[in-house]
Amino acid sequence: MKDFRELNVWEKSHGLTLKIYKATSNFPREEVYGLTSQIRRAGASIPTNIAEGCGRSRDTELARFLEIAMGSASEVEYLLLLSNDLNLLNSSDYENLMSDVIEIKRMLTSFFKKLKADC
């Protein structure tokens, strides 16, 4: 068992989730149950899966949850692209959020590789 709060990747992904909530607060009302909800859920899924994996007893289980977090990060990456193409995000928010997602994906990949090497 690991304390997820001590992981830089969890901290970064939690910060991304907060930024996503702020950036999507200006999305059109008709998107509340569509794109707004989907991108928020996908964003929150990243730190949630990291935390859940840390609560497991084996590193192989943690690695599986990191894979799920990676899938959620890829989903966020696409949803940000879609939001930008639909002109729902300003370019500054888009670039900032996309940069965070790419960094989180790199961090997840490194963490996953380290866990696999240790197994």
CSV table of N, CA, C and O in Angstrom, one decimal:
chain,number,residue,atom,x,y,z
A,1,MET,N,0.8,-1.2,0.0
A,1,MET,CA,0.0,0.0,0.0
A,1,MET,C,0.9,1.2,0.0
A,1,MET,O,1.8,1.3,0.7
A,2,LYS,N,0.5,2.2,-0.8
A,2,LYS,CA,1.2,3.4,-0.9
A,2,LYS,C,0.3,4.6,-0.6
A,2,LYS,O,-0.9,4.5,-0.9
A,3,ASP,N,0.8,5.7,-0.1
A,3,ASP,CA,0.0,6.9,0.1
A,3,ASP,C,0.0,7.7,-1.2
A,3,ASP,O,1.0,8.3,-1.6
A,4,PHE,N,-1.2,7.7,-1.9
A,4,PHE,CA,-1.3,8.3,-3.2
A,4,PHE,C,-0.9,9.8,-3.1
A,4,PHE,O,-0.4,10.4,-4.1
A,5,ARG,N,-1.2,10.4,-2.0
A,5,ARG,CA,-0.9,11.9,-1.9
A,5,ARG,C,0.6,12.2,-2.0
A,5,ARG,O,0.9,13.4,-2.2
A,6,GLU,N,1.4,11.2,-1.8
A,6,GLU,CA,2.9,11.5,-1.9
A,6,GLU,C,3.4,11.3,-3.3
A,6,GLU,O,4.6,11.6,-3.6
A,7,LEU,N,2.5,10.9,-4.3
A,7,LEU,CA,3.0,10.7,-5.6
A,7,LEU,C,2.8,12.0,-6.5
A,7,LEU,O,1.7,12.6,-6.5
A,8,ASN,N,3.9,12.4,-7.1
A,8,ASN,CA,3.8,13.6,-8.0
A,8,ASN,C,2.8,13.4,-9.1
A,8,ASN,O,2.1,14.4,-9.4
A,9,VAL,N,2.7,12.2,-9.6
A,9,VAL,CA,1.7,12.0,-10.7
A,9,VAL,C,0.3,12.2,-10.2
A,9,VAL,O,-0.6,12.7,-10.9
A,10,TRP,N,0.0,11.8,-9.0
A,10,TRP,CA,-1.3,12.0,-8.4
A,10,TRP,C,-1.6,13.5,-8.2
A,10,TRP,O,-2.6,14.0,-8.6
A,11,GLU,N,-0.6,14.2,-7.6
A,11,GLU,CA,-0.7,15.6,-7.4
A,11,GLU,C,-1.0,16.4,-8.7
A,11,GLU,O,-1.9,17.2,-8.7
A,12,LYS,N,-0.2,16.0,-9.7
A,12,LYS,CA,-0.4,16.7,-11.0
A,12,LYS,C,-1.7,16.4,-11.6
A,12,LYS,O,-2.4,17.3,-12.2
A,13,SER,N,-2.2,15.2,-11.5
A,13,SER,CA,-3.5,14.8,-12.1
A,13,SER,C,-4.7,15.4,-11.3
A,13,SER,O,-5.7,15.8,-11.9
A,14,HIS,N,-4.5,15.5,-10.0
A,14,HIS,CA,-5.5,16.2,-9.2
A,14,HIS,C,-5.6,17.7,-9.6
A,14,HIS,O,-6.7,18.2,-9.8
A,15,GLY,N,-4.5,18.3,-9.8
A,15,GLY,CA,-4.4,19.7,-10.3
A,15,GLY,C,-5.1,19.8,-11.6
A,15,GLY,O,-5.8,20.8,-11.9
A,16,LEU,N,-4.8,18.9,-12.5
A,16,LEU,CA,-5.5,18.9,-13.8
A,16,LEU,C,-7.0,18.8,-13.7
A,16,LEU,O,-7.7,19.6,-14.4
A,17,THR,N,-7.5,18.0,-12.8
A,17,THR,CA,-8.9,17.8,-12.6
A,17,THR,C,-9.5,19.2,-12.2
A,17,THR,O,-10.6,19.6,-12.7
A,18,LEU,N,-8.9,19.8,-11.3
A,18,LEU,CA,-9.4,21.1,-10.8
A,18,LEU,C,-9.4,22.1,-11.9
A,18,LEU,O,-10.3,22.9,-12.1
A,19,LYS,N,-8.3,22.1,-12.8
A,19,LYS,CA,-8.3,23.1,-13.9
A,19,LYS,C,-9.4,22.7,-14.9
A,19,LYS,O,-9.9,23.7,-15.5
A,20,ILE,N,-9.6,21.5,-15.1
A,20,ILE,CA,-10.7,21.1,-16.1
A,20,ILE,C,-12.1,21.6,-15.6
A,20,ILE,O,-12.8,22.1,-16.4
A,21,TYR,N,-12.3,21.4,-14.3
A,21,TYR,CA,-13.6,21.9,-13.7
A,21,TYR,C,-13.7,23.4,-14.0
A,21,TYR,O,-14.8,23.9,-14.4
A,22,LYS,N,-12.6,24.1,-13.7
A,22,LYS,CA,-12.7,25.6,-13.9
A,22,LYS,C,-12.9,26.0,-15.4
A,22,LYS,O,-13.7,26.8,-15.7
A,23,ALA,N,-12.1,25.3,-16.3
A,23,ALA,CA,-12.2,25.6,-17.7
A,23,ALA,C,-13.5,25.3,-18.3
A,23,ALA,O,-14.0,26.0,-19.2
A,24,THR,N,-14.2,24.2,-17.8
A,24,THR,CA,-15.5,23.8,-18.4
A,24,THR,C,-16.6,24.5,-17.8
A,24,THR,O,-17.8,24.3,-18.2
A,25,SER,N,-16.4,25.3,-16.7
A,25,SER,CA,-17.5,26.0,-16.1
A,25,SER,C,-18.1,27.0,-17.1
A,25,SER,O,-19.3,27.5,-16.9
A,26,ASN,N,-17.4,27.4,-18.1
A,26,ASN,CA,-17.9,28.4,-19.1
A,26,ASN,C,-18.5,27.7,-20.4
A,26,ASN,O,-18.9,28.3,-21.3
A,27,PHE,N,-18.5,26.3,-20.4
A,27,PHE,CA,-19.1,25.6,-21.5
A,27,PHE,C,-20.6,25.9,-21.6
A,27,PHE,O,-21.2,26.2,-20.6
A,28,PRO,N,-21.2,25.9,-22.8
A,28,PRO,CA,-22.6,26.1,-22.9
A,28,PRO,C,-23.4,25.2,-22.1
A,28,PRO,O,-23.1,24.1,-21.8
A,29,ARG,N,-24.5,25.8,-21.6
A,29,ARG,CA,-25.5,25.0,-20.7
A,29,ARG,C,-25.9,23.7,-21.4
A,29,ARG,O,-26.1,22.7,-20.7
A,30,GLU,N,-26.1,23.7,-22.7
A,30,GLU,CA,-26.6,22.5,-23.4
A,30,GLU,C,-25.5,21.4,-23.3
A,30,GLU,O,-25.9,20.2,-23.6
A,31,GLU,N,-24.3,21.7,-22.9
A,31,GLU,CA,-23.3,20.7,-22.9
A,31,GLU,C,-23.1,20.1,-21.4
A,31,GLU,O,-22.3,19.2,-21.2
A,32,VAL,N,-23.9,20.6,-20.5
A,32,VAL,CA,-23.8,20.1,-19.1
A,32,VAL,C,-23.8,18.6,-19.0
A,32,VAL,O,-23.0,18.0,-18.3
A,33,TYR,N,-24.7,18.0,-19.7
A,33,TYR,CA,-24.8,16.5,-19.6
A,33,TYR,C,-24.1,15.8,-20.7
A,33,TYR,O,-24.1,14.6,-20.8
A,34,GLY,N,-23.4,16.5,-21.5
A,34,GLY,CA,-22.6,16.0,-22.6
A,34,GLY,C,-21.2,16.1,-22.4
A,34,GLY,O,-20.6,15.5,-21.5
A,35,LEU,N,-20.6,17.0,-23.2
A,35,LEU,CA,-19.1,17.2,-23.1
A,35,LEU,C,-18.6,17.6,-21.8
A,35,LEU,O,-17.5,17.1,-21.3
A,36,THR,N,-19.3,18.5,-21.1
A,36,THR,CA,-18.8,19.0,-19.8
A,36,THR,C,-18.7,17.9,-18.8
A,36,THR,O,-17.7,17.7,-18.2
A,37,SER,N,-19.8,17.1,-18.7
A,37,SER,CA,-19.8,15.9,-17.8
A,37,SER,C,-18.7,14.9,-18.2
A,37,SER,O,-18.0,14.4,-17.3
A,38,GLN,N,-18.6,14.6,-19.5
A,38,GLN,CA,-17.7,13.6,-19.9
A,38,GLN,C,-16.2,13.9,-19.6
A,38,GLN,O,-15.4,13.1,-19.1
A,39,ILE,N,-15.8,15.2,-19.9
A,39,ILE,CA,-14.4,15.6,-19.7
A,39,ILE,C,-14.1,15.7,-18.2
A,39,ILE,O,-13.0,15.3,-17.8
A,40,ARG,N,-15.1,16.1,-17.4
A,40,ARG,CA,-14.9,16.2,-16.0
A,40,ARG,C,-14.7,14.7,-15.4
A,40,ARG,O,-13.8,14.5,-14.6
A,41,ARG,N,-15.6,13.8,-15.8
A,41,ARG,CA,-15.5,12.4,-15.3
A,41,ARG,C,-14.1,11.8,-15.7
A,41,ARG,O,-13.5,11.1,-14.9
A,42,ALA,N,-13.7,12.0,-17.0
A,42,ALA,CA,-12.5,11.4,-17.5
A,42,ALA,C,-11.3,12.0,-16.7
A,42,ALA,O,-10.3,11.3,-16.4
A,43,GLY,N,-11.3,13.3,-16.5
A,43,GLY,CA,-10.3,14.0,-15.7
A,43,GLY,C,-10.2,13.5,-14.3
A,43,GLY,O,-9.1,13.2,-13.8
A,44,ALA,N,-11.3,13.4,-13.6
A,44,ALA,CA,-11.3,12.9,-12.3
A,44,ALA,C,-10.9,11.4,-12.2
A,44,ALA,O,-10.4,10.9,-11.2
A,45,SER,N,-11.1,10.7,-13.3
A,45,SER,CA,-10.8,9.3,-13.3
A,45,SER,C,-9.2,9.0,-13.2
A,45,SER,O,-8.8,8.0,-12.7
A,46,ILE,N,-8.5,10.0,-13.6
A,46,ILE,CA,-7.0,9.8,-13.6
A,46,ILE,C,-6.5,9.7,-12.1
A,46,ILE,O,-6.0,8.7,-11.7
A,47,PRO,N,-6.7,10.7,-11.3
A,47,PRO,CA,-6.2,10.6,-9.9
A,47,PRO,C,-7.0,9.6,-9.1
A,47,PRO,O,-6.4,9.0,-8.2
A,48,THR,N,-8.2,9.3,-9.5
A,48,THR,CA,-9.0,8.3,-8.8
A,48,THR,C,-8.4,6.9,-9.0
A,48,THR,O,-8.3,6.2,-8.0
A,49,ASN,N,-8.1,6.6,-10.2
A,49,ASN,CA,-7.5,5.3,-10.4
A,49,ASN,C,-6.1,5.2,-9.8
A,49,ASN,O,-5.7,4.1,-9.3
A,50,ILE,N,-5.3,6.2,-9.8
A,50,ILE,CA,-4.0,6.2,-9.1
A,50,ILE,C,-4.2,5.9,-7.6
A,50,ILE,O,-3.6,5.1,-7.0
A,51,ALA,N,-5.2,6.6,-7.0
A,51,ALA,CA,-5.5,6.4,-5.6
A,51,ALA,C,-6.0,5.0,-5.3
A,51,ALA,O,-5.5,4.4,-4.4
A,52,GLU,N,-6.9,4.5,-6.2
A,52,GLU,CA,-7.4,3.2,-5.9
A,52,GLU,C,-6.3,2.1,-6.1
A,52,GLU,O,-6.2,1.2,-5.3
A,53,GLY,N,-5.4,2.3,-7.1
A,53,GLY,CA,-4.3,1.4,-7.2
A,53,GLY,C,-3.3,1.4,-6.0
A,53,GLY,O,-2.8,0.4,-5.6
A,54,CYS,N,-3.1,2.6,-5.5
A,54,CYS,CA,-2.3,2.7,-4.3
A,54,CYS,C,-2.9,2.0,-3.1
A,54,CYS,O,-2.1,1.6,-2.2
A,55,GLY,N,-4.2,1.8,-3.1
A,55,GLY,CA,-4.8,1.1,-2.0
A,55,GLY,C,-4.8,-0.4,-2.1
A,55,GLY,O,-5.2,-1.1,-1.2
A,56,ARG,N,-4.3,-0.9,-3.2
A,56,ARG,CA,-4.2,-2.3,-3.4
A,56,ARG,C,-2.9,-2.9,-2.8
A,56,ARG,O,-1.9,-2.1,-2.5
A,57,SER,N,-2.8,-4.2,-2.5
A,57,SER,CA,-1.7,-4.8,-1.8
A,57,SER,C,-0.5,-5.1,-2.7
A,57,SER,O,0.6,-5.3,-2.2
A,58,ARG,N,-0.7,-5.2,-4.0
A,58,ARG,CA,0.4,-5.7,-4.8
A,58,ARG,C,0.7,-4.6,-5.9
A,58,ARG,O,-0.2,-4.0,-6.4
A,59,ASP,N,2.0,-4.5,-6.3
A,59,ASP,CA,2.4,-3.6,-7.4
A,59,ASP,C,1.7,-4.0,-8.7
A,59,ASP,O,1.5,-3.1,-9.5
A,60,THR,N,1.5,-5.3,-8.9
A,60,THR,CA,0.8,-5.6,-10.2
A,60,THR,C,-0.6,-5.1,-10.3
A,60,THR,O,-1.0,-4.7,-11.4
A,61,GLU,N,-1.3,-5.0,-9.1
A,61,GLU,CA,-2.6,-4.3,-9.1
A,61,GLU,C,-2.5,-2.8,-9.4
A,61,GLU,O,-3.3,-2.3,-10.1
A,62,LEU,N,-1.5,-2.2,-8.7
A,62,LEU,CA,-1.3,-0.8,-8.9
A,62,LEU,C,-1.0,-0.5,-10.4
A,62,LEU,O,-1.5,0.4,-11.0
A,63,ALA,N,-0.1,-1.4,-11.0
A,63,ALA,CA,0.2,-1.2,-12.4
A,63,ALA,C,-1.1,-1.2,-13.3
A,63,ALA,O,-1.2,-0.5,-14.2
A,64,ARG,N,-2.0,-2.1,-13.0
A,64,ARG,CA,-3.2,-2.2,-13.7
A,64,ARG,C,-4.0,-0.9,-13.6
A,64,ARG,O,-4.6,-0.4,-14.6
A,65,PHE,N,-4.1,-0.4,-12.4
A,65,PHE,CA,-4.8,0.9,-12.3
A,65,PHE,C,-4.1,2.1,-13.0
A,65,PHE,O,-4.8,3.0,-13.4
A,66,LEU,N,-2.8,2.0,-13.0
A,66,LEU,CA,-2.1,3.0,-13.8
A,66,LEU,C,-2.4,2.9,-15.3
A,66,LEU,O,-2.5,4.0,-16.0
A,67,GLU,N,-2.6,1.7,-15.8
A,67,GLU,CA,-3.0,1.6,-17.2
A,67,GLU,C,-4.4,2.2,-17.4
A,67,GLU,O,-4.7,2.8,-18.4
A,68,ILE,N,-5.3,2.0,-16.5
A,68,ILE,CA,-6.6,2.6,-16.6
A,68,ILE,C,-6.6,4.1,-16.5
A,68,ILE,O,-7.2,4.8,-17.3
A,69,ALA,N,-5.7,4.6,-15.6
A,69,ALA,CA,-5.5,6.1,-15.5
A,69,ALA,C,-5.0,6.6,-16.9
A,69,ALA,O,-5.4,7.7,-17.3
A,70,MET,N,-4.1,5.8,-17.5
A,70,MET,CA,-3.5,6.2,-18.8
A,70,MET,C,-4.6,6.3,-19.9
A,70,MET,O,-4.7,7.2,-20.7
A,71,GLY,N,-5.5,5.4,-19.8
A,71,GLY,CA,-6.7,5.4,-20.8
A,71,GLY,C,-7.5,6.6,-20.5
A,71,GLY,O,-7.9,7.3,-21.5
A,72,SER,N,-7.7,7.0,-19.3
A,72,SER,CA,-8.5,8.2,-19.0
A,72,SER,C,-7.8,9.4,-19.4
A,72,SER,O,-8.4,10.4,-19.9
A,73,ALA,N,-6.5,9.4,-19.3
A,73,ALA,CA,-5.7,10.6,-19.7
A,73,ALA,C,-5.8,10.8,-21.3
A,73,ALA,O,-5.9,11.9,-21.8
A,74,SER,N,-5.8,9.6,-22.0
A,74,SER,CA,-5.9,9.7,-23.4
A,74,SER,C,-7.3,10.2,-23.8
A,74,SER,O,-7.5,11.0,-24.8
A,75,GLU,N,-8.3,9.8,-23.0
A,75,GLU,CA,-9.7,10.3,-23.2
A,75,GLU,C,-9.7,11.8,-23.0
A,75,GLU,O,-10.3,12.5,-23.8
A,76,VAL,N,-9.1,12.3,-22.0
A,76,VAL,CA,-9.1,13.7,-21.7
A,76,VAL,C,-8.4,14.4,-22.8
A,76,VAL,O,-8.8,15.5,-23.3
A,77,GLU,N,-7.3,13.9,-23.3
A,77,GLU,CA,-6.5,14.5,-24.4
A,77,GLU,C,-7.5,14.7,-25.6
A,77,GLU,O,-7.5,15.8,-26.2
A,78,TYR,N,-8.2,13.7,-26.0
A,78,TYR,CA,-9.1,13.8,-27.1
A,78,TYR,C,-10.2,14.8,-26.8
A,78,TYR,O,-10.6,15.6,-27.7
A,79,LEU,N,-10.8,14.7,-25.6
A,79,LEU,CA,-11.9,15.6,-25.3
A,79,LEU,C,-11.5,17.1,-25.3
A,79,LEU,O,-12.3,18.0,-25.6
A,80,LEU,N,-10.2,17.3,-24.9
A,80,LEU,CA,-9.7,18.7,-25.0
A,80,LEU,C,-9.6,19.1,-26.4
A,80,LEU,O,-9.9,20.3,-26.8
A,81,LEU,N,-9.1,18.2,-27.3
A,81,LEU,CA,-9.0,18.5,-28.7
A,81,LEU,C,-10.3,18.9,-29.3
A,81,LEU,O,-10.5,19.9,-30.0
A,82,LEU,N,-11.3,18.0,-29.0
A,82,LEU,CA,-12.7,18.3,-29.4
A,82,LEU,C,-13.2,19.6,-28.9
A,82,LEU,O,-13.8,20.4,-29.7
A,83,SER,N,-13.0,19.9,-27.7
A,83,SER,CA,-13.5,21.1,-27.1
A,83,SER,C,-12.8,22.3,-27.7
A,83,SER,O,-13.5,23.4,-28.0
A,84,ASN,N,-11.6,22.2,-28.1
A,84,ASN,CA,-10.9,23.3,-28.8
A,84,ASN,C,-11.4,23.4,-30.2
A,84,ASN,O,-11.7,24.6,-30.6
A,85,ASP,N,-11.6,22.3,-30.9
A,85,ASP,CA,-12.1,22.4,-32.3
A,85,ASP,C,-13.6,23.0,-32.3
A,85,ASP,O,-14.0,23.6,-33.3
A,86,LEU,N,-14.3,22.8,-31.2
A,86,LEU,CA,-15.7,23.4,-31.1
A,86,LEU,C,-15.6,24.8,-30.6
A,86,LEU,O,-16.7,25.4,-30.3
A,87,ASN,N,-14.4,25.3,-30.4
A,87,ASN,CA,-14.3,26.7,-29.9
A,87,ASN,C,-14.9,26.9,-28.5
A,87,ASN,O,-15.4,27.9,-28.2
A,88,LEU,N,-14.8,25.8,-27.7
A,88,LEU,CA,-15.4,25.9,-26.3
A,88,LEU,C,-14.3,26.3,-25.3
A,88,LEU,O,-14.6,26.7,-24.2
A,89,LEU,N,-13.0,26.1,-25.7
A,89,LEU,CA,-11.9,26.5,-24.9
A,89,LEU,C,-11.1,27.6,-25.5
A,89,LEU,O,-11.0,27.6,-26.8
A,90,ASN,N,-10.6,28.6,-24.8
A,90,ASN,CA,-9.7,29.6,-25.4
A,90,ASN,C,-8.4,28.9,-25.6
A,90,ASN,O,-8.0,27.9,-24.9
A,91,SER,N,-7.6,29.4,-26.4
A,91,SER,CA,-6.3,28.8,-26.8
A,91,SER,C,-5.4,28.7,-25.6
A,91,SER,O,-4.6,27.7,-25.5
A,92,SER,N,-5.3,29.6,-24.7
A,92,SER,CA,-4.5,29.5,-23.5
A,92,SER,C,-4.9,28.4,-22.6
A,92,SER,O,-4.0,27.6,-22.2
A,93,ASP,N,-6.1,28.2,-22.4
A,93,ASP,CA,-6.6,27.1,-21.5
A,93,ASP,C,-6.3,25.8,-22.2
A,93,ASP,O,-5.8,24.8,-21.6
A,94,TYR,N,-6.6,25.7,-23.5
A,94,TYR,CA,-6.3,24.5,-24.3
A,94,TYR,C,-4.8,24.1,-24.2
A,94,TYR,O,-4.5,22.9,-23.9
A,95,GLU,N,-4.0,25.0,-24.5
A,95,GLU,CA,-2.5,24.7,-24.5
A,95,GLU,C,-2.0,24.3,-23.1
A,95,GLU,O,-1.3,23.4,-22.9
A,96,ASN,N,-2.5,25.0,-22.0
A,96,ASN,CA,-2.2,24.7,-20.7
A,96,ASN,C,-2.6,23.3,-20.2
A,96,ASN,O,-1.9,22.5,-19.7
A,97,LEU,N,-3.9,23.0,-20.5
A,97,LEU,CA,-4.5,21.7,-20.2
A,97,LEU,C,-3.8,20.6,-20.9
A,97,LEU,O,-3.5,19.5,-20.4
A,98,MET,N,-3.6,20.8,-22.2
A,98,MET,CA,-3.0,19.8,-23.1
A,98,MET,C,-1.5,19.5,-22.6
A,98,MET,O,-1.1,18.3,-22.5
A,99,SER,N,-0.8,20.5,-22.2
A,99,SER,CA,0.5,20.3,-21.7
A,99,SER,C,0.5,19.5,-20.4
A,99,SER,O,1.4,18.6,-20.3
A,100,ASP,N,-0.4,19.8,-19.6
A,100,ASP,CA,-0.6,19.0,-18.3
A,100,ASP,C,-0.9,17.5,-18.6
A,100,ASP,O,-0.3,16.6,-18.0
A,101,VAL,N,-1.8,17.3,-19.5
A,101,VAL,CA,-2.2,15.9,-19.9
A,101,VAL,C,-1.0,15.1,-20.4
A,101,VAL,O,-0.7,14.0,-20.0
A,102,ILE,N,-0.2,15.8,-21.3
A,102,ILE,CA,0.9,15.1,-21.9
A,102,ILE,C,2.0,14.8,-20.8
A,102,ILE,O,2.6,13.7,-20.8
A,103,GLU,N,2.2,15.7,-19.9
A,103,GLU,CA,3.1,15.5,-18.8
A,103,GLU,C,2.7,14.3,-17.9
A,103,GLU,O,3.5,13.5,-17.5
A,104,ILE,N,1.4,14.3,-17.6
A,104,ILE,CA,0.8,13.2,-16.8
A,104,ILE,C,1.0,11.9,-17.5
A,104,ILE,O,1.4,10.9,-16.9
A,105,LYS,N,0.8,11.8,-18.8
A,105,LYS,CA,0.9,10.6,-19.5
A,105,LYS,C,2.4,10.1,-19.5
A,105,LYS,O,2.7,8.9,-19.3
A,106,ARG,N,3.3,11.0,-19.6
A,106,ARG,CA,4.8,10.7,-19.4
A,106,ARG,C,5.1,10.2,-18.0
A,106,ARG,O,5.8,9.2,-17.9
A,107,MET,N,4.5,10.8,-17.0
A,107,MET,CA,4.7,10.4,-15.7
A,107,MET,C,4.1,9.0,-15.4
A,107,MET,O,4.8,8.2,-14.7
A,108,LEU,N,2.9,8.8,-15.9
A,108,LEU,CA,2.3,7.5,-15.8
A,108,LEU,C,3.1,6.4,-16.4
A,108,LEU,O,3.3,5.3,-15.9
A,109,THR,N,3.6,6.7,-17.6
A,109,THR,CA,4.5,5.7,-18.4
A,109,THR,C,5.7,5.4,-17.6
A,109,THR,O,6.1,4.2,-17.4
A,110,SER,N,6.4,6.4,-17.0
A,110,SER,CA,7.6,6.2,-16.2
A,110,SER,C,7.3,5.3,-15.0
A,110,SER,O,8.1,4.4,-14.6
A,111,PHE,N,6.2,5.7,-14.3
A,111,PHE,CA,5.9,5.0,-13.1
A,111,PHE,C,5.5,3.5,-13.4
A,111,PHE,O,6.0,2.6,-12.7
A,112,PHE,N,4.8,3.3,-14.5
A,112,PHE,CA,4.4,2.0,-14.9
A,112,PHE,C,5.6,1.1,-15.2
A,112,PHE,O,5.8,0.0,-14.8
A,113,LYS,N,6.6,1.7,-15.9
A,113,LYS,CA,7.8,1.0,-16.3
A,113,LYS,C,8.6,0.6,-15.1
A,113,LYS,O,9.2,-0.5,-15.0
A,114,LYS,N,8.7,1.5,-14.1
A,114,LYS,CA,9.4,1.3,-12.9
A,114,LYS,C,8.7,0.1,-12.1
A,114,LYS,O,9.4,-0.8,-11.6
A,115,LEU,N,7.4,0.1,-12.0
A,115,LEU,CA,6.7,-1.0,-11.3
A,115,LEU,C,7.0,-2.3,-12.0
A,115,LEU,O,7.2,-3.3,-11.3
A,116,LYS,N,6.9,-2.3,-13.3
A,116,LYS,CA,7.1,-3.6,-14.1
A,116,LYS,C,8.6,-4.0,-13.9
A,116,LYS,O,8.8,-5.3,-13.8
A,117,ALA,N,9.5,-3.1,-13.8
A,117,ALA,CA,10.9,-3.5,-13.7
A,117,ALA,C,11.2,-4.1,-12.3
A,117,ALA,O,12.0,-5.0,-12.1
A,118,ASP,N,10.4,-3.6,-11.3
A,118,ASP,CA,10.6,-4.1,-9.9
A,118,ASP,C,9.9,-5.4,-9.7
A,118,ASP,O,10.2,-6.1,-8.7
A,119,CYS,N,8.9,-5.8,-10.5
A,119,CYS,CA,8.2,-7.0,-10.3
A,119,CYS,C,9.0,-8.3,-10.7
A,119,CYS,O,9.8,-8.3,-11.5
